[in-house]
Amino acid sequence: MGKFKSLLESYLANRYQRVQIQNSTLNTKFVSGWTKVNHGYPQGSVLGPLLFLLYVNDFPNAVTHKATPILFADDTSIIISRPNTHLLQNDLTIIFGQITKWFQENSLSRNLCKTHLIQFSSKNHNYLDIPIVHRNGSIPKINEIKFLGLHINNTLSWTTHIDKILPKLSPACYAMRSVKSYLSQQMLKVIYYSYFLSVMSYGITFWCHSAGGMRVFRLQKG
């Protein structure tokens, strides 16, 4: 264990970086001075994902106000449900404050441009405008979001997801029809699996039984 700690320390400590700008038009190069890296680890390294997971492992413990944190790699979601608007807004503000505190204690900064609030409700209920403000920042509200490759809207219908994947499937169908007379059946299957089935089957367990999902299957048969 001591040897591993020593190797890890040598991997992370005493690293330096600099910025280099190449101007191909003038055939000149500008290089900054070396600066010691006091935080983080080399981007693109093999150990990078593992070290990141270890670093954020205690993040769910920071959210203590009856919320459900979901972590997948570097994608984090906080799910909260309340019976009325007042409690929802109050608890969202508290949770946002807890998250901000954890970021500060771990020398991290939150990016509000990549932080969004989506309010799920049924089609029979009006969307409520709930401003979530903490200090000088607020979370922008959205009606749809892409979550792990699936497009989810605020009514939890699959219309948005299907509308997003149809433009990807139509060109694949056109390409297969165009080259059908020139390629073997084996090569056509390669194109089908690569450009059509891979798109259609992703997350199909969730959306295939929706009413709009039948459009995709009709497109496949056509």
PDB file of C-alpha atoms in Angstrom:
ATOM      1  CA  MET A   1       0.000   0.000   0.000  1.00  0.00           C
ATOM      2  CA  GLY A   2       2.858   2.355   0.822  1.00  0.00           C
ATOM      3  CA  LYS A   3       4.479   1.694  -2.548  1.00  0.00           C
ATOM      4  CA  PHE A   4       1.225   2.424  -4.369  1.00  0.00           C
ATOM      5  CA  LYS A   5       0.799   5.665  -2.409  1.00  0.00           C
ATOM      6  CA  SER A   6       4.341   6.686  -3.304  1.00  0.00           C
ATOM      7  CA  LEU A   7       3.755   5.969  -7.007  1.00  0.00           C
ATOM      8  CA  LEU A   8       0.447   7.859  -6.990  1.00  0.00           C
ATOM      9  CA  GLU A   9       2.054  10.831  -5.256  1.00  0.00           C
ATOM     10  CA  SER A  10       4.887  10.944  -7.785  1.00  0.00           C
ATOM     11  CA  TYR A  11       2.301  10.772 -10.577  1.00  0.00           C
ATOM     12  CA  LEU A  12       0.315  13.749  -9.293  1.00  0.00           C
ATOM     13  CA  ALA A  13       2.981  15.941  -7.653  1.00  0.00           C
ATOM     14  CA  ASN A  14       5.457  18.364  -9.216  1.00  0.00           C
ATOM     15  CA  ARG A  15       3.697  18.689 -12.556  1.00  0.00           C
ATOM     16  CA  TYR A  16       3.968  21.800 -14.702  1.00  0.00           C
ATOM     17  CA  GLN A  17       2.073  23.123 -17.699  1.00  0.00           C
ATOM     18  CA  ARG A  18       2.319  25.920 -20.234  1.00  0.00           C
ATOM     19  CA  VAL A  19       0.340  27.289 -23.188  1.00  0.00           C
ATOM     20  CA  GLN A  20       1.644  27.228 -26.762  1.00  0.00           C
ATOM     21  CA  ILE A  21      -0.024  29.152 -29.613  1.00  0.00           C
ATOM     22  CA  GLN A  22       0.990  28.429 -33.187  1.00  0.00           C
ATOM     23  CA  ASN A  23       0.286  31.031 -35.891  1.00  0.00           C
ATOM     24  CA  SER A  24       0.551  29.194 -39.190  1.00  0.00           C
ATOM     25  CA  THR A  25      -0.016  32.358 -41.254  1.00  0.00           C
ATOM     26  CA  LEU A  26       2.940  34.237 -39.786  1.00  0.00           C
ATOM     27  CA  ASN A  27       4.869  31.042 -39.081  1.00  0.00           C
ATOM     28  CA  THR A  28       5.405  32.128 -35.499  1.00  0.00           C
ATOM     29  CA  LYS A  29       4.988  30.434 -32.163  1.00  0.00           C
ATOM     30  CA  PHE A  30       4.174  31.956 -28.779  1.00  0.00           C
ATOM     31  CA  VAL A  31       4.906  30.023 -25.611  1.00  0.00           C
ATOM     32  CA  SER A  32       4.046  30.998 -22.055  1.00  0.00           C
ATOM     33  CA  GLY A  33       6.167  30.264 -19.027  1.00  0.00           C
ATOM     34  CA  TRP A  34       5.869  27.065 -17.015  1.00  0.00           C
ATOM     35  CA  THR A  35       3.323  27.084 -14.166  1.00  0.00           C
ATOM     36  CA  LYS A  36       3.046  24.478 -11.444  1.00  0.00           C
ATOM     37  CA  VAL A  37      -0.202  22.482 -11.411  1.00  0.00           C
ATOM     38  CA  ASN A  38      -1.522  22.589  -7.855  1.00  0.00           C
ATOM     39  CA  HIS A  39      -4.898  20.935  -8.509  1.00  0.00           C
ATOM     40  CA  GLY A  40      -6.230  18.214 -10.768  1.00  0.00           C
ATOM     41  CA  TYR A  41      -4.491  15.505 -12.779  1.00  0.00           C
ATOM     42  CA  PRO A  42      -3.320  15.016 -16.389  1.00  0.00           C
ATOM     43  CA  GLN A  43      -6.257  15.122 -18.789  1.00  0.00           C
ATOM     44  CA  GLY A  44      -6.729  11.983 -20.861  1.00  0.00           C
ATOM     45  CA  SER A  45      -4.754   9.810 -18.447  1.00  0.00           C
ATOM     46  CA  VAL A  46      -5.666   6.210 -17.678  1.00  0.00           C
ATOM     47  CA  LEU A  47      -6.021   6.946 -13.968  1.00  0.00           C
ATOM     48  CA  GLY A  48      -8.094  10.077 -14.575  1.00  0.00           C
ATOM     49  CA  PRO A  49     -11.591   8.495 -14.469  1.00  0.00           C
ATOM     50  CA  LEU A  50     -10.740   6.415 -11.393  1.00  0.00           C
ATOM     51  CA  LEU A  51      -9.302   9.387  -9.501  1.00  0.00           C
ATOM     52  CA  PHE A  52     -12.360  11.468 -10.428  1.00  0.00           C
ATOM     53  CA  LEU A  53     -14.759   8.825  -9.073  1.00  0.00           C
ATOM     54  CA  LEU A  54     -12.776   8.611  -5.833  1.00  0.00           C
ATOM     55  CA  TYR A  55     -12.791  12.397  -5.535  1.00  0.00           C
ATOM     56  CA  VAL A  56     -16.583  12.790  -5.921  1.00  0.00           C
ATOM     57  CA  ASN A  57     -17.503   9.593  -4.080  1.00  0.00           C
ATOM     58  CA  ASP A  58     -18.797  11.455  -1.012  1.00  0.00           C
ATOM     59  CA  PHE A  59     -20.833  13.992  -2.993  1.00  0.00           C
ATOM     60  CA  PRO A  60     -24.223  12.264  -2.297  1.00  0.00           C
ATOM     61  CA  ASN A  61     -23.554  12.689   1.443  1.00  0.00           C
ATOM     62  CA  ALA A  62     -23.550  16.461   0.961  1.00  0.00           C
ATOM     63  CA  VAL A  63     -27.211  16.413  -0.064  1.00  0.00           C
ATOM     64  CA  THR A  64     -28.939  15.680   3.229  1.00  0.00           C
ATOM     65  CA  HIS A  65     -32.305  17.342   2.653  1.00  0.00           C
ATOM     66  CA  LYS A  66     -34.355  14.350   1.446  1.00  0.00           C
ATOM     67  CA  ALA A  67     -33.215  14.327  -2.157  1.00  0.00           C
ATOM     68  CA  THR A  68     -31.989  11.512  -4.399  1.00  0.00           C
ATOM     69  CA  PRO A  69     -28.563  12.116  -6.014  1.00  0.00           C
ATOM     70  CA  ILE A  70     -27.771   9.987  -9.076  1.00  0.00           C
ATOM     71  CA  LEU A  71     -24.165   9.831 -10.246  1.00  0.00           C
ATOM     72  CA  PHE A  72     -23.075   8.271 -13.532  1.00  0.00           C
ATOM     73  CA  ALA A  73     -19.450   8.991 -14.453  1.00  0.00           C
ATOM     74  CA  ASP A  74     -19.301  12.804 -14.594  1.00  0.00           C
ATOM     75  CA  ASP A  75     -23.068  13.230 -15.018  1.00  0.00           C
ATOM     76  CA  THR A  76     -24.858  14.105 -11.764  1.00  0.00           C
ATOM     77  CA  SER A  77     -28.606  14.521 -11.248  1.00  0.00           C
ATOM     78  CA  ILE A  78     -30.545  15.486  -8.134  1.00  0.00           C
ATOM     79  CA  ILE A  79     -34.163  14.292  -7.960  1.00  0.00           C
ATOM     80  CA  ILE A  80     -36.523  15.949  -5.505  1.00  0.00           C
ATOM     81  CA  SER A  81     -40.290  15.603  -5.069  1.00  0.00           C
ATOM     82  CA  ARG A  82     -42.515  17.788  -2.866  1.00  0.00           C
ATOM     83  CA  PRO A  83     -46.316  18.028  -2.417  1.00  0.00           C
ATOM     84  CA  ASN A  84     -46.549  21.784  -3.026  1.00  0.00           C
ATOM     85  CA  THR A  85     -44.753  24.658  -4.731  1.00  0.00           C
ATOM     86  CA  HIS A  86     -43.619  26.408  -1.552  1.00  0.00           C
ATOM     87  CA  LEU A  87     -41.860  23.334  -0.146  1.00  0.00           C
ATOM     88  CA  LEU A  88     -40.327  22.540  -3.524  1.00  0.00           C
ATOM     89  CA  GLN A  89     -38.801  25.979  -3.967  1.00  0.00           C
ATOM     90  CA  ASN A  90     -37.605  26.154  -0.355  1.00  0.00           C
ATOM     91  CA  ASP A  91     -35.964  22.724  -0.408  1.00  0.00           C
ATOM     92  CA  LEU A  92     -34.427  23.234  -3.842  1.00  0.00           C
ATOM     93  CA  THR A  93     -32.740  26.389  -2.562  1.00  0.00           C
ATOM     94  CA  ILE A  94     -31.427  24.525   0.506  1.00  0.00           C
ATOM     95  CA  ILE A  95     -30.124  21.635  -1.593  1.00  0.00           C
ATOM     96  CA  PHE A  96     -28.475  24.005  -4.062  1.00  0.00           C
ATOM     97  CA  GLY A  97     -26.735  25.683  -1.121  1.00  0.00           C
ATOM     98  CA  GLN A  98     -25.491  22.313   0.190  1.00  0.00           C
ATOM     99  CA  ILE A  99     -24.100  21.444  -3.220  1.00  0.00           C
ATOM    100  CA  THR A 100     -22.350  24.820  -3.492  1.00  0.00           C
ATOM    101  CA  LYS A 101     -20.808  24.324  -0.051  1.00  0.00           C
ATOM    102  CA  TRP A 102     -19.447  20.888  -1.034  1.00  0.00           C
ATOM    103  CA  PHE A 103     -17.910  22.388  -4.171  1.00  0.00           C
ATOM    104  CA  GLN A 104     -16.166  25.102  -2.157  1.00  0.00           C
ATOM    105  CA  GLU A 105     -14.835  22.644   0.424  1.00  0.00           C
ATOM    106  CA  ASN A 106     -13.401  20.470  -2.353  1.00  0.00           C
ATOM    107  CA  SER A 107     -11.799  23.332  -4.324  1.00  0.00           C
ATOM    108  CA  LEU A 108     -14.259  23.003  -7.191  1.00  0.00           C
ATOM    109  CA  SER A 109     -16.449  25.559  -8.938  1.00  0.00           C
ATOM    110  CA  ARG A 110     -19.963  25.057 -10.243  1.00  0.00           C
ATOM    111  CA  ASN A 111     -20.798  25.885 -13.833  1.00  0.00           C
ATOM    112  CA  LEU A 112     -24.289  27.399 -13.966  1.00  0.00           C
ATOM    113  CA  CYS A 113     -24.283  27.151 -17.756  1.00  0.00           C
ATOM    114  CA  LYS A 114     -24.210  23.371 -17.427  1.00  0.00           C
ATOM    115  CA  THR A 115     -26.604  23.190 -14.486  1.00  0.00           C
ATOM    116  CA  HIS A 116     -30.303  23.065 -15.312  1.00  0.00           C
ATOM    117  CA  LEU A 117     -33.623  22.677 -13.574  1.00  0.00           C
ATOM    118  CA  ILE A 118     -36.371  20.667 -15.222  1.00  0.00           C
ATOM    119  CA  GLN A 119     -39.758  20.452 -13.538  1.00  0.00           C
ATOM    120  CA  PHE A 120     -41.715  17.300 -14.335  1.00  0.00           C
ATOM    121  CA  SER A 121     -45.492  17.497 -14.329  1.00  0.00           C
ATOM    122  CA  SER A 122     -48.447  15.890 -16.066  1.00  0.00           C
ATOM    123  CA  LYS A 123     -50.039  17.420 -19.154  1.00  0.00           C
ATOM    124  CA  ASN A 124     -53.083  18.410 -17.071  1.00  0.00           C
ATOM    125  CA  HIS A 125     -51.081  20.682 -14.753  1.00  0.00           C
ATOM    126  CA  ASN A 126     -49.667  24.072 -15.637  1.00  0.00           C
ATOM    127  CA  TYR A 127     -45.924  24.605 -15.472  1.00  0.00           C
ATOM    128  CA  LEU A 128     -44.980  26.600 -12.371  1.00  0.00           C
ATOM    129  CA  ASP A 129     -42.300  29.261 -12.501  1.00  0.00           C
ATOM    130  CA  ILE A 130     -40.044  28.421  -9.559  1.00  0.00           C
ATOM    131  CA  PRO A 131     -36.924  30.633  -9.421  1.00  0.00           C
ATOM    132  CA  ILE A 132     -33.968  28.964  -7.697  1.00  0.00           C
ATOM    133  CA  VAL A 133     -31.410  31.559  -6.653  1.00  0.00           C
ATOM    134  CA  HIS A 134     -28.344  31.122  -4.467  1.00  0.00           C
ATOM    135  CA  ARG A 135     -26.066  34.074  -3.782  1.00  0.00           C
ATOM    136  CA  ASN A 136     -25.448  35.709  -7.167  1.00  0.00           C
ATOM    137  CA  GLY A 137     -26.372  32.735  -9.334  1.00  0.00           C
ATOM    138  CA  SER A 138     -29.590  31.120 -10.509  1.00  0.00           C
ATOM    139  CA  ILE A 139     -30.323  27.797 -12.188  1.00  0.00           C
ATOM    140  CA  PRO A 140     -31.789  28.212 -15.692  1.00  0.00           C
ATOM    141  CA  LYS A 141     -35.060  26.335 -16.270  1.00  0.00           C
ATOM    142  CA  ILE A 142     -35.534  24.097 -19.310  1.00  0.00           C
ATOM    143  CA  ASN A 143     -38.389  22.043 -20.777  1.00  0.00           C
ATOM    144  CA  GLU A 144     -36.287  19.185 -22.167  1.00  0.00           C
ATOM    145  CA  ILE A 145     -32.884  17.667 -21.570  1.00  0.00           C
ATOM    146  CA  LYS A 146     -30.623  14.976 -22.971  1.00  0.00           C
ATOM    147  CA  PHE A 147     -29.866  12.462 -20.223  1.00  0.00           C
ATOM    148  CA  LEU A 148     -27.437   9.630 -21.008  1.00  0.00           C
ATOM    149  CA  GLY A 149     -28.420   9.699 -24.672  1.00  0.00           C
ATOM    150  CA  LEU A 150     -32.182   9.907 -24.108  1.00  0.00           C
ATOM    151  CA  HIS A 151     -34.148  13.110 -24.711  1.00  0.00           C
ATOM    152  CA  ILE A 152     -36.564  13.706 -21.818  1.00  0.00           C
ATOM    153  CA  ASN A 153     -39.159  16.479 -21.683  1.00  0.00           C
ATOM    154  CA  ASN A 154     -40.992  17.964 -18.715  1.00  0.00           C
ATOM    155  CA  THR A 155     -44.142  15.860 -19.278  1.00  0.00           C
ATOM    156  CA  LEU A 156     -42.155  12.599 -19.426  1.00  0.00           C
ATOM    157  CA  SER A 157     -43.463  11.779 -22.892  1.00  0.00           C
ATOM    158  CA  TRP A 158     -41.217  10.356 -25.610  1.00  0.00           C
ATOM    159  CA  THR A 159     -42.282  12.775 -28.334  1.00  0.00           C
ATOM    160  CA  THR A 160     -39.094  14.818 -28.031  1.00  0.00           C
ATOM    161  CA  HIS A 161     -36.802  11.779 -28.137  1.00  0.00           C
ATOM    162  CA  ILE A 162     -38.517  10.314 -31.186  1.00  0.00           C
ATOM    163  CA  ASP A 163     -38.470  13.659 -32.992  1.00  0.00           C
ATOM    164  CA  LYS A 164     -34.709  13.823 -32.333  1.00  0.00           C
ATOM    165  CA  ILE A 165     -33.850  10.371 -33.676  1.00  0.00           C
ATOM    166  CA  LEU A 166     -36.101  10.374 -36.750  1.00  0.00           C
ATOM    167  CA  PRO A 167     -33.850  12.836 -38.677  1.00  0.00           C
ATOM    168  CA  LYS A 168     -30.958  10.437 -38.031  1.00  0.00           C
ATOM    169  CA  LEU A 169     -32.882   7.393 -39.252  1.00  0.00           C
ATOM    170  CA  SER A 170     -34.296   8.880 -42.457  1.00  0.00           C
ATOM    171  CA  PRO A 171     -30.856   9.466 -44.092  1.00  0.00           C
ATOM    172  CA  ALA A 172     -29.869   5.915 -43.163  1.00  0.00           C
ATOM    173  CA  CYS A 173     -32.932   4.565 -44.968  1.00  0.00           C
ATOM    174  CA  TYR A 174     -32.165   6.743 -47.990  1.00  0.00           C
ATOM    175  CA  ALA A 175     -28.535   5.585 -48.060  1.00  0.00           C
ATOM    176  CA  MET A 176     -29.534   1.916 -47.952  1.00  0.00           C
ATOM    177  CA  ARG A 177     -32.055   2.361 -50.764  1.00  0.00           C
ATOM    178  CA  SER A 178     -29.479   4.229 -52.865  1.00  0.00           C
ATOM    179  CA  VAL A 179     -26.778   1.547 -52.639  1.00  0.00           C
ATOM    180  CA  LYS A 180     -29.106  -1.459 -52.508  1.00  0.00           C
ATOM    181  CA  SER A 181     -28.431  -2.517 -56.103  1.00  0.00           C
ATOM    182  CA  TYR A 182     -24.664  -2.118 -55.800  1.00  0.00           C
ATOM    183  CA  LEU A 183     -23.838  -3.898 -52.554  1.00  0.00           C
ATOM    184  CA  SER A 184     -24.246  -7.409 -51.254  1.00  0.00           C
ATOM    185  CA  GLN A 185     -26.800  -8.262 -48.595  1.00  0.00           C
ATOM    186  CA  GLN A 186     -23.986  -8.688 -46.077  1.00  0.00           C
ATOM    187  CA  MET A 187     -22.687  -5.149 -46.680  1.00  0.00           C
ATOM    188  CA  LEU A 188     -26.217  -3.740 -46.486  1.00  0.00           C
ATOM    189  CA  LYS A 189     -26.572  -5.384 -43.085  1.00  0.00           C
ATOM    190  CA  VAL A 190     -23.368  -3.707 -41.945  1.00  0.00           C
ATOM    191  CA  ILE A 191     -24.794  -0.308 -42.946  1.00  0.00           C
ATOM    192  CA  TYR A 192     -28.140  -1.113 -41.322  1.00  0.00           C
ATOM    193  CA  TYR A 193     -26.609  -2.175 -38.003  1.00  0.00           C
ATOM    194  CA  SER A 194     -24.190   0.763 -37.948  1.00  0.00           C
ATOM    195  CA  TYR A 195     -26.400   3.666 -39.012  1.00  0.00           C
ATOM    196  CA  PHE A 196     -29.978   2.582 -38.283  1.00  0.00           C
ATOM    197  CA  LEU A 197     -30.293  -0.147 -35.679  1.00  0.00           C
ATOM    198  CA  SER A 198     -27.674   1.365 -33.347  1.00  0.00           C
ATOM    199  CA  VAL A 199     -29.667   4.624 -33.214  1.00  0.00           C
ATOM    200  CA  MET A 200     -33.097   3.017 -33.000  1.00  0.00           C
ATOM    201  CA  SER A 201     -32.281   0.410 -30.369  1.00  0.00           C
ATOM    202  CA  TYR A 202     -30.535   2.750 -27.909  1.00  0.00           C
ATOM    203  CA  GLY A 203     -32.841   3.009 -24.887  1.00  0.00           C
ATOM    204  CA  ILE A 204     -35.578   1.186 -26.785  1.00  0.00           C
ATOM    205  CA  THR A 205     -36.749  -0.562 -23.609  1.00  0.00           C
ATOM    206  CA  PHE A 206     -38.045   2.783 -22.375  1.00  0.00           C
ATOM    207  CA  TRP A 207     -39.595   4.421 -25.447  1.00  0.00           C
ATOM    208  CA  CYS A 208     -40.642   1.679 -27.884  1.00  0.00           C
ATOM    209  CA  HIS A 209     -44.133   1.248 -26.385  1.00  0.00           C
ATOM    210  CA  SER A 210     -45.014   4.933 -26.747  1.00  0.00           C
ATOM    211  CA  ALA A 211     -47.487   6.020 -29.393  1.00  0.00           C
ATOM    212  CA  GLY A 212     -44.816   7.921 -31.303  1.00  0.00           C
ATOM    213  CA  GLY A 213     -42.537   4.900 -31.251  1.00  0.00           C
ATOM    214  CA  MET A 214     -44.693   3.261 -33.892  1.00  0.00           C
ATOM    215  CA  ARG A 215     -43.528   5.919 -36.368  1.00  0.00           C
ATOM    216  CA  VAL A 216     -40.009   4.580 -36.063  1.00  0.00           C
ATOM    217  CA  PHE A 217     -41.063   1.003 -36.700  1.00  0.00           C
ATOM    218  CA  ARG A 218     -43.094   2.058 -39.734  1.00  0.00           C
ATOM    219  CA  LEU A 219     -40.007   3.895 -40.961  1.00  0.00           C
ATOM    220  CA  GLN A 220     -37.978   0.710 -40.491  1.00  0.00           C
ATOM    221  CA  LYS A 221     -40.469  -1.380 -42.483  1.00  0.00           C
ATOM    222  CA  GLY A 222     -40.631   1.254 -45.210  1.00  0.00           C
TER     223      GLY A 222
END
